[in-house]
Amino acid sequence: MIRLYYHPSPNPAKVALFLEESGLPYEVVPVDTRKGEQHAPAFRAINPNGKTPAIVDTEGPGGKAARVFDSTAILLYLAEKTGQFLGDPADRPELLSWLLFIASGLGPFSGQAVHFQTAAPDGLAYALNRYLREAERHYRVLDDHLAGRAHIVGDGYTIADMSAWGWVDRAARVLGKPDALAAFPNLKRLYETVNARPAVARARAVAKDHPFKTTVDEEAKRAMFPSNYP
Ligand SMILES: N[C@@H](CCC(=O)N[C@@H](CS)C(=O)NCC(=O)O)C(=O)O
């Protein structure tokens, strides 16, 4: 059994998608990051970085329970555990490269682009421009790579596509315009292909009935941006 520590946001969404695609049995533990539940000692024991997603695999290596945190680590762990969505072994260098490109580039710059558009104080035009342009640049790298390709790695659907989907699903918010993907037709095609999969609809339904906090008030800001409150 996998326990998925989940909040409805881009990085946890990738893992929910994998779990729905793979058919692995799992249960969801909601972590309301706007209420500060990511800082609870019990959750910090699973993810010392205090962010979602994280998992506990009750049957990890050697039959012992194992924690895994950080969406890319979780995707790789589960793909290796199940032997699914890793692509051809000959493409492993490509898979690792694109997974880490998303983990260290597309994802963080997208997150900061959202932060500076929606959460940062006014008057930070340089920072806003920097993160928006860098998010766009990462979209462009991926879009160029996808010219003439159906998937990010090799000929089939892999965890790299799932990982990209998690963030590209928020393209309008990241790039600050409703038709954000219009400038990236190859990425748009990949996004729409992944988005049409039945597992995506199931992943979107994960913890749908949980009353996650939606307002970003002072409590939420202190919970999500603790380094702003030294
Ligand atoms: N590198 C991490 C980033 C995790 C992350 O930033 N998670 C966000 C949700 S997408 C979160 O939990 N934010 C709440 C917080 O930072 O307190 C991963 O890929 O899992």
PDB file of C-alpha atoms and ligand atoms in Angstrom:
ATOM      1  CA  MET A   1       0.000   0.000   0.000  1.00  0.00           C
ATOM      2  CA  ILE A   2       1.178   3.496  -0.845  1.00  0.00           C
ATOM      3  CA  ARG A   3       0.133   6.441   1.337  1.00  0.00           C
ATOM      4  CA  LEU A   4       0.101   9.631  -0.720  1.00  0.00           C
ATOM      5  CA  TYR A   5       0.498  12.871   1.230  1.00  0.00           C
ATOM      6  CA  TYR A   6      -1.377  15.203  -1.028  1.00  0.00           C
ATOM      7  CA  HIS A   7      -2.410  18.766  -1.702  1.00  0.00           C
ATOM      8  CA  PRO A   8      -4.199  19.714  -4.968  1.00  0.00           C
ATOM      9  CA  SER A   9      -1.254  21.467  -6.598  1.00  0.00           C
ATOM     10  CA  PRO A  10       1.149  20.763  -9.473  1.00  0.00           C
ATOM     11  CA  ASN A  11       3.785  18.532  -7.885  1.00  0.00           C
ATOM     12  CA  PRO A  12       1.367  16.260  -5.990  1.00  0.00           C
ATOM     13  CA  ALA A  13      -0.809  16.064  -9.133  1.00  0.00           C
ATOM     14  CA  LYS A  14       1.993  14.306 -11.041  1.00  0.00           C
ATOM     15  CA  VAL A  15       2.168  11.589  -8.414  1.00  0.00           C
ATOM     16  CA  ALA A  16      -1.617  11.193  -8.277  1.00  0.00           C
ATOM     17  CA  LEU A  17      -1.485  10.755 -12.056  1.00  0.00           C
ATOM     18  CA  PHE A  18       1.180   8.059 -11.811  1.00  0.00           C
ATOM     19  CA  LEU A  19      -0.771   6.190  -9.144  1.00  0.00           C
ATOM     20  CA  GLU A  20      -3.931   6.305 -11.237  1.00  0.00           C
ATOM     21  CA  GLU A  21      -2.058   5.205 -14.374  1.00  0.00           C
ATOM     22  CA  SER A  22      -0.247   2.349 -12.669  1.00  0.00           C
ATOM     23  CA  GLY A  23      -3.142   0.848 -10.742  1.00  0.00           C
ATOM     24  CA  LEU A  24      -1.042   0.638  -7.560  1.00  0.00           C
ATOM     25  CA  PRO A  25      -3.280   0.584  -4.471  1.00  0.00           C
ATOM     26  CA  TYR A  26      -2.971   3.804  -2.525  1.00  0.00           C
ATOM     27  CA  GLU A  27      -4.668   5.904   0.075  1.00  0.00           C
ATOM     28  CA  VAL A  28      -4.620   9.680   0.270  1.00  0.00           C
ATOM     29  CA  VAL A  29      -3.598  11.692   3.302  1.00  0.00           C
ATOM     30  CA  PRO A  30      -4.586  15.339   2.735  1.00  0.00           C
ATOM     31  CA  VAL A  31      -1.988  17.900   3.808  1.00  0.00           C
ATOM     32  CA  ASP A  32      -3.495  21.376   3.882  1.00  0.00           C
ATOM     33  CA  THR A  33      -0.479  23.560   3.187  1.00  0.00           C
ATOM     34  CA  ARG A  34      -2.525  26.760   3.600  1.00  0.00           C
ATOM     35  CA  LYS A  35      -3.235  25.709   7.176  1.00  0.00           C
ATOM     36  CA  GLY A  36       0.410  24.821   7.847  1.00  0.00           C
ATOM     37  CA  GLU A  37      -0.073  21.051   8.072  1.00  0.00           C
ATOM     38  CA  GLN A  38       3.190  20.579   6.120  1.00  0.00           C
ATOM     39  CA  HIS A  39       5.066  21.753   9.220  1.00  0.00           C
ATOM     40  CA  ALA A  40       3.550  19.220  11.621  1.00  0.00           C
ATOM     41  CA  PRO A  41       6.292  17.033  13.131  1.00  0.00           C
ATOM     42  CA  ALA A  42       4.563  13.853  11.925  1.00  0.00           C
ATOM     43  CA  PHE A  43       4.654  15.118   8.327  1.00  0.00           C
ATOM     44  CA  ARG A  44       8.199  16.508   8.653  1.00  0.00           C
ATOM     45  CA  ALA A  45       9.292  12.978   9.584  1.00  0.00           C
ATOM     46  CA  ILE A  46       8.121  11.946   6.119  1.00  0.00           C
ATOM     47  CA  ASN A  47       9.276  15.035   4.242  1.00  0.00           C
ATOM     48  CA  PRO A  48      11.861  17.097   6.130  1.00  0.00           C
ATOM     49  CA  ASN A  49      11.452  19.746   3.403  1.00  0.00           C
ATOM     50  CA  GLY A  50       7.851  20.326   4.533  1.00  0.00           C
ATOM     51  CA  LYS A  51       6.242  20.245   1.077  1.00  0.00           C
ATOM     52  CA  THR A  52       3.828  18.027  -0.805  1.00  0.00           C
ATOM     53  CA  PRO A  53       3.918  15.429  -2.285  1.00  0.00           C
ATOM     54  CA  ALA A  54       5.477  12.673  -0.226  1.00  0.00           C
ATOM     55  CA  ILE A  55       4.674   8.994  -0.012  1.00  0.00           C
ATOM     56  CA  VAL A  56       5.137   6.136   2.385  1.00  0.00           C
ATOM     57  CA  ASP A  57       5.434   2.754   0.737  1.00  0.00           C
ATOM     58  CA  THR A  58       4.479   0.282   3.445  1.00  0.00           C
ATOM     59  CA  GLU A  59       6.243  -2.403   1.403  1.00  0.00           C
ATOM     60  CA  GLY A  60       9.444  -0.666   0.446  1.00  0.00           C
ATOM     61  CA  PRO A  61      12.871  -2.234  -0.116  1.00  0.00           C
ATOM     62  CA  GLY A  62      13.339  -5.386   1.958  1.00  0.00           C
ATOM     63  CA  GLY A  63       9.625  -5.372   2.793  1.00  0.00           C
ATOM     64  CA  LYS A  64      10.116  -2.422   5.147  1.00  0.00           C
ATOM     65  CA  ALA A  65       8.193   0.832   5.100  1.00  0.00           C
ATOM     66  CA  ALA A  66       9.999   3.560   3.146  1.00  0.00           C
ATOM     67  CA  ARG A  67       9.321   7.262   2.766  1.00  0.00           C
ATOM     68  CA  VAL A  68       9.993   9.076  -0.514  1.00  0.00           C
ATOM     69  CA  PHE A  69       9.708  12.841  -0.873  1.00  0.00           C
ATOM     70  CA  ASP A  70       9.983  15.206  -3.854  1.00  0.00           C
ATOM     71  CA  SER A  71       7.791  14.501  -6.869  1.00  0.00           C
ATOM     72  CA  THR A  72      10.598  13.481  -9.221  1.00  0.00           C
ATOM     73  CA  ALA A  73      12.075  11.047  -6.705  1.00  0.00           C
ATOM     74  CA  ILE A  74       8.608   9.590  -6.160  1.00  0.00           C
ATOM     75  CA  LEU A  75       7.946   9.208  -9.889  1.00  0.00           C
ATOM     76  CA  LEU A  76      11.273   7.436 -10.398  1.00  0.00           C
ATOM     77  CA  TYR A  77      10.791   5.251  -7.318  1.00  0.00           C
ATOM     78  CA  LEU A  78       7.296   4.151  -8.327  1.00  0.00           C
ATOM     79  CA  ALA A  79       8.241   3.664 -11.970  1.00  0.00           C
ATOM     80  CA  GLU A  80      11.156   1.442 -10.931  1.00  0.00           C
ATOM     81  CA  LYS A  81       9.008  -0.392  -8.387  1.00  0.00           C
ATOM     82  CA  THR A  82       6.344  -1.216 -10.965  1.00  0.00           C
ATOM     83  CA  GLY A  83       8.505  -1.310 -14.098  1.00  0.00           C
ATOM     84  CA  GLN A  84       6.034   1.082 -15.737  1.00  0.00           C
ATOM     85  CA  PHE A  85       6.403   4.371 -17.636  1.00  0.00           C
ATOM     86  CA  LEU A  86      10.215   4.338 -17.640  1.00  0.00           C
ATOM     87  CA  GLY A  87      10.456   4.037 -21.420  1.00  0.00           C
ATOM     88  CA  ASP A  88      13.128   2.071 -23.254  1.00  0.00           C
ATOM     89  CA  PRO A  89      16.311   1.491 -21.183  1.00  0.00           C
ATOM     90  CA  ALA A  90      18.270   2.859 -24.151  1.00  0.00           C
ATOM     91  CA  ASP A  91      16.495   6.178 -23.549  1.00  0.00           C
ATOM     92  CA  ARG A  92      17.378   6.352 -19.835  1.00  0.00           C
ATOM     93  CA  PRO A  93      19.892   9.195 -20.361  1.00  0.00           C
ATOM     94  CA  GLU A  94      17.119  11.217 -22.044  1.00  0.00           C
ATOM     95  CA  LEU A  95      14.578  10.295 -19.362  1.00  0.00           C
ATOM     96  CA  LEU A  96      16.862  11.418 -16.544  1.00  0.00           C
ATOM     97  CA  SER A  97      17.823  14.598 -18.385  1.00  0.00           C
ATOM     98  CA  TRP A  98      14.246  15.698 -19.032  1.00  0.00           C
ATOM     99  CA  LEU A  99      13.013  14.692 -15.598  1.00  0.00           C
ATOM    100  CA  LEU A 100      15.711  16.826 -13.994  1.00  0.00           C
ATOM    101  CA  PHE A 101      15.120  19.660 -16.449  1.00  0.00           C
ATOM    102  CA  ILE A 102      11.499  19.735 -15.275  1.00  0.00           C
ATOM    103  CA  ALA A 103      12.408  19.255 -11.606  1.00  0.00           C
ATOM    104  CA  SER A 104      15.084  21.928 -11.465  1.00  0.00           C
ATOM    105  CA  GLY A 105      13.948  24.322 -14.225  1.00  0.00           C
ATOM    106  CA  LEU A 106      10.413  24.240 -15.566  1.00  0.00           C
ATOM    107  CA  GLY A 107       8.848  23.547 -12.165  1.00  0.00           C
ATOM    108  CA  PRO A 108      10.711  25.992  -9.905  1.00  0.00           C
ATOM    109  CA  PHE A 109      10.657  28.859 -12.414  1.00  0.00           C
ATOM    110  CA  SER A 110       6.933  28.271 -12.979  1.00  0.00           C
ATOM    111  CA  GLY A 111       6.373  28.328  -9.225  1.00  0.00           C
ATOM    112  CA  GLN A 112       8.309  31.563  -8.809  1.00  0.00           C
ATOM    113  CA  ALA A 113       6.518  33.132 -11.792  1.00  0.00           C
ATOM    114  CA  VAL A 114       3.215  32.431 -10.029  1.00  0.00           C
ATOM    115  CA  HIS A 115       4.589  33.702  -6.725  1.00  0.00           C
ATOM    116  CA  PHE A 116       5.772  37.031  -8.120  1.00  0.00           C
ATOM    117  CA  GLN A 117       2.528  37.581 -10.047  1.00  0.00           C
ATOM    118  CA  THR A 118       0.172  36.700  -7.211  1.00  0.00           C
ATOM    119  CA  ALA A 119       1.889  36.847  -3.827  1.00  0.00           C
ATOM    120  CA  ALA A 120       4.859  39.230  -3.901  1.00  0.00           C
ATOM    121  CA  PRO A 121       4.493  42.892  -2.963  1.00  0.00           C
ATOM    122  CA  ASP A 122       4.240  45.490  -5.746  1.00  0.00           C
ATOM    123  CA  GLY A 123       7.361  47.165  -7.107  1.00  0.00           C
ATOM    124  CA  LEU A 124       9.359  44.042  -7.891  1.00  0.00           C
ATOM    125  CA  ALA A 125       9.242  44.426 -11.671  1.00  0.00           C
ATOM    126  CA  TYR A 126      12.747  43.023 -12.184  1.00  0.00           C
ATOM    127  CA  ALA A 127      11.995  39.819 -10.247  1.00  0.00           C
ATOM    128  CA  LEU A 128       8.610  39.384 -11.906  1.00  0.00           C
ATOM    129  CA  ASN A 129      10.108  39.819 -15.361  1.00  0.00           C
ATOM    130  CA  ARG A 130      13.009  37.493 -14.587  1.00  0.00           C
ATOM    131  CA  TYR A 131      10.809  34.604 -13.443  1.00  0.00           C
ATOM    132  CA  LEU A 132       8.205  35.048 -16.166  1.00  0.00           C
ATOM    133  CA  ARG A 133      10.850  35.135 -18.895  1.00  0.00           C
ATOM    134  CA  GLU A 134      12.676  32.140 -17.446  1.00  0.00           C
ATOM    135  CA  ALA A 135       9.422  30.167 -17.210  1.00  0.00           C
ATOM    136  CA  GLU A 136       8.765  31.036 -20.854  1.00  0.00           C
ATOM    137  CA  ARG A 137      12.307  30.036 -21.810  1.00  0.00           C
ATOM    138  CA  HIS A 138      11.811  26.601 -20.254  1.00  0.00           C
ATOM    139  CA  TYR A 139       8.498  26.250 -22.127  1.00  0.00           C
ATOM    140  CA  ARG A 140      10.370  27.134 -25.331  1.00  0.00           C
ATOM    141  CA  VAL A 141      13.101  24.514 -24.708  1.00  0.00           C
ATOM    142  CA  LEU A 142      10.462  21.843 -24.195  1.00  0.00           C
ATOM    143  CA  ASP A 143       8.386  23.028 -27.153  1.00  0.00           C
ATOM    144  CA  ASP A 144      11.410  22.951 -29.480  1.00  0.00           C
ATOM    145  CA  HIS A 145      12.321  19.478 -28.265  1.00  0.00           C
ATOM    146  CA  LEU A 146       8.776  18.247 -28.951  1.00  0.00           C
ATOM    147  CA  ALA A 147       8.771  19.340 -32.613  1.00  0.00           C
ATOM    148  CA  GLY A 148       8.058  16.143 -34.553  1.00  0.00           C
ATOM    149  CA  ARG A 149       7.783  14.063 -31.360  1.00  0.00           C
ATOM    150  CA  ALA A 150       4.695  12.656 -29.701  1.00  0.00           C
ATOM    151  CA  HIS A 151       6.341  12.340 -26.281  1.00  0.00           C
ATOM    152  CA  ILE A 152       9.234  13.852 -24.364  1.00  0.00           C
ATOM    153  CA  VAL A 153      11.277  10.648 -24.281  1.00  0.00           C
ATOM    154  CA  GLY A 154      11.359   7.944 -26.960  1.00  0.00           C
ATOM    155  CA  ASP A 155       8.150   6.823 -28.609  1.00  0.00           C
ATOM    156  CA  GLY A 156       5.901   6.339 -25.600  1.00  0.00           C
ATOM    157  CA  TYR A 157       4.292   7.882 -22.556  1.00  0.00           C
ATOM    158  CA  THR A 158       6.686   8.110 -19.601  1.00  0.00           C
ATOM    159  CA  ILE A 159       7.014   9.758 -16.211  1.00  0.00           C
ATOM    160  CA  ALA A 160       8.648  12.712 -17.996  1.00  0.00           C
ATOM    161  CA  ASP A 161       5.317  13.442 -19.713  1.00  0.00           C
ATOM    162  CA  MET A 162       3.476  13.071 -16.389  1.00  0.00           C
ATOM    163  CA  SER A 163       5.933  15.398 -14.707  1.00  0.00           C
ATOM    164  CA  ALA A 164       5.536  18.067 -17.398  1.00  0.00           C
ATOM    165  CA  TRP A 165       1.733  17.719 -17.323  1.00  0.00           C
ATOM    166  CA  GLY A 166       1.624  18.633 -13.620  1.00  0.00           C
ATOM    167  CA  TRP A 167       3.036  22.089 -14.285  1.00  0.00           C
ATOM    168  CA  VAL A 168       1.850  22.740 -17.849  1.00  0.00           C
ATOM    169  CA  ASP A 169      -1.680  22.223 -16.528  1.00  0.00           C
ATOM    170  CA  ARG A 170      -1.134  25.605 -14.806  1.00  0.00           C
ATOM    171  CA  ALA A 171       0.283  27.365 -17.901  1.00  0.00           C
ATOM    172  CA  ALA A 172      -2.288  30.174 -17.861  1.00  0.00           C
ATOM    173  CA  ARG A 173      -1.463  31.037 -14.259  1.00  0.00           C
ATOM    174  CA  VAL A 174       2.297  30.599 -14.754  1.00  0.00           C
ATOM    175  CA  LEU A 175       2.556  32.740 -17.908  1.00  0.00           C
ATOM    176  CA  GLY A 176      -0.212  35.096 -16.866  1.00  0.00           C
ATOM    177  CA  LYS A 177      -2.505  34.747 -19.879  1.00  0.00           C
ATOM    178  CA  PRO A 178      -5.443  32.472 -20.715  1.00  0.00           C
ATOM    179  CA  ASP A 179      -4.076  31.259 -24.060  1.00  0.00           C
ATOM    180  CA  ALA A 180      -0.573  30.694 -22.698  1.00  0.00           C
ATOM    181  CA  LEU A 181       0.026  27.488 -24.676  1.00  0.00           C
ATOM    182  CA  ALA A 182      -0.829  29.078 -28.044  1.00  0.00           C
ATOM    183  CA  ALA A 183       2.809  30.119 -28.466  1.00  0.00           C
ATOM    184  CA  PHE A 184       3.995  26.557 -27.753  1.00  0.00           C
ATOM    185  CA  PRO A 185       2.069  24.312 -30.198  1.00  0.00           C
ATOM    186  CA  ASN A 186       4.163  21.186 -29.676  1.00  0.00           C
ATOM    187  CA  LEU A 187       3.895  21.408 -25.913  1.00  0.00           C
ATOM    188  CA  LYS A 188       0.194  22.135 -26.262  1.00  0.00           C
ATOM    189  CA  ARG A 189      -0.230  18.954 -28.318  1.00  0.00           C
ATOM    190  CA  LEU A 190       1.583  16.878 -25.674  1.00  0.00           C
ATOM    191  CA  TYR A 191      -0.431  18.503 -22.898  1.00  0.00           C
ATOM    192  CA  GLU A 192      -3.712  17.763 -24.653  1.00  0.00           C
ATOM    193  CA  THR A 193      -2.685  14.158 -25.345  1.00  0.00           C
ATOM    194  CA  VAL A 194      -1.849  13.538 -21.689  1.00  0.00           C
ATOM    195  CA  ASN A 195      -4.803  15.545 -20.442  1.00  0.00           C
ATOM    196  CA  ALA A 196      -7.222  13.376 -22.441  1.00  0.00           C
ATOM    197  CA  ARG A 197      -6.135  10.195 -20.642  1.00  0.00           C
ATOM    198  CA  PRO A 198      -8.796   8.687 -18.355  1.00  0.00           C
ATOM    199  CA  ALA A 199      -6.259   8.567 -15.506  1.00  0.00           C
ATOM    200  CA  VAL A 200      -6.035  12.375 -15.578  1.00  0.00           C
ATOM    201  CA  ALA A 201      -9.731  12.683 -14.791  1.00  0.00           C
ATOM    202  CA  ARG A 202      -9.276  10.227 -11.914  1.00  0.00           C
ATOM    203  CA  ALA A 203      -6.188  12.084 -10.670  1.00  0.00           C
ATOM    204  CA  ARG A 204      -8.113  15.371 -10.734  1.00  0.00           C
ATOM    205  CA  ALA A 205     -10.776  13.761  -8.545  1.00  0.00           C
ATOM    206  CA  VAL A 206      -8.282  12.817  -5.807  1.00  0.00           C
ATOM    207  CA  ALA A 207      -9.347  14.287  -2.437  1.00  0.00           C
ATOM    208  CA  LYS A 208     -11.994  16.348  -4.235  1.00  0.00           C
ATOM    209  CA  ASP A 209     -14.254  16.176  -1.205  1.00  0.00           C
ATOM    210  CA  HIS A 210     -11.599  17.290   1.245  1.00  0.00           C
ATOM    211  CA  PRO A 211     -12.214  20.862   2.459  1.00  0.00           C
ATOM    212  CA  PHE A 212      -8.787  22.262   1.563  1.00  0.00           C
ATOM    213  CA  LYS A 213      -8.446  25.892   2.489  1.00  0.00           C
ATOM    214  CA  THR A 214      -8.630  28.090  -0.619  1.00  0.00           C
ATOM    215  CA  THR A 215      -8.053  31.589   0.753  1.00  0.00           C
ATOM    216  CA  VAL A 216      -4.557  33.020   0.952  1.00  0.00           C
ATOM    217  CA  ASP A 217      -4.778  34.978   4.194  1.00  0.00           C
ATOM    218  CA  GLU A 218      -2.089  35.788   6.728  1.00  0.00           C
ATOM    219  CA  GLU A 219      -2.179  32.240   8.162  1.00  0.00           C
ATOM    220  CA  ALA A 220      -1.692  30.771   4.665  1.00  0.00           C
ATOM    221  CA  LYS A 221       1.165  33.156   3.823  1.00  0.00           C
ATOM    222  CA  ARG A 222       2.968  32.342   7.041  1.00  0.00           C
ATOM    223  CA  ALA A 223       2.481  28.625   6.371  1.00  0.00           C
ATOM    224  CA  MET A 224       3.607  28.647   2.741  1.00  0.00           C
ATOM    225  CA  PHE A 225       6.304  31.349   2.833  1.00  0.00           C
ATOM    226  CA  PRO A 226       7.816  30.898   6.307  1.00  0.00           C
ATOM    227  CA  SER A 227      11.173  32.343   5.230  1.00  0.00           C
ATOM    228  CA  ASN A 228       9.400  35.702   4.728  1.00  0.00           C
ATOM    229  CA  TYR A 229       8.686  35.704   8.484  1.00  0.00           C
ATOM    230  CA  PRO A 230      12.058  35.125  10.147  1.00  0.00           C
TER     231      PRO A 230
HETATM  232  N1  LIG B   1      10.666  19.906  -5.457  1.00  0.00           N
HETATM  233  C1  LIG B   1       9.436  19.582  -4.796  1.00  0.00           C
HETATM  234  C2  LIG B   1       8.589  20.831  -4.654  1.00  0.00           C
HETATM  235  C3  LIG B   1       7.368  20.565  -3.800  1.00  0.00           C
HETATM  236  C4  LIG B   1       6.483  21.790  -3.685  1.00  0.00           C
HETATM  237  O1  LIG B   1       6.913  22.931  -3.923  1.00  0.00           O
HETATM  238  N2  LIG B   1       5.238  21.518  -3.315  1.00  0.00           N
HETATM  239  C5  LIG B   1       4.253  22.561  -3.152  1.00  0.00           C
HETATM  240  C6  LIG B   1       2.975  22.134  -3.865  1.00  0.00           C
HETATM  241  S1  LIG B   1       3.231  22.105  -5.626  1.00  0.00           S
HETATM  242  C7  LIG B   1       3.968  22.737  -1.677  1.00  0.00           C
HETATM  243  O2  LIG B   1       3.831  21.786  -0.934  1.00  0.00           O
HETATM  244  N3  LIG B   1       3.858  24.011  -1.251  1.00  0.00           N
HETATM  245  C8  LIG B   1       3.546  24.355   0.114  1.00  0.00           C
HETATM  246  C9  LIG B   1       4.706  25.012   0.808  1.00  0.00           C
HETATM  247  O3  LIG B   1       5.714  25.319   0.159  1.00  0.00           O
HETATM  248  O4  LIG B   1       4.614  25.228   2.007  1.00  0.00           O
HETATM  249  C10 LIG B   1       8.687  18.498  -5.562  1.00  0.00           C
HETATM  250  O5  LIG B   1       8.850  18.411  -6.788  1.00  0.00           O
HETATM  251  O6  LIG B   1       7.946  17.727  -4.946  1.00  0.00           O
END
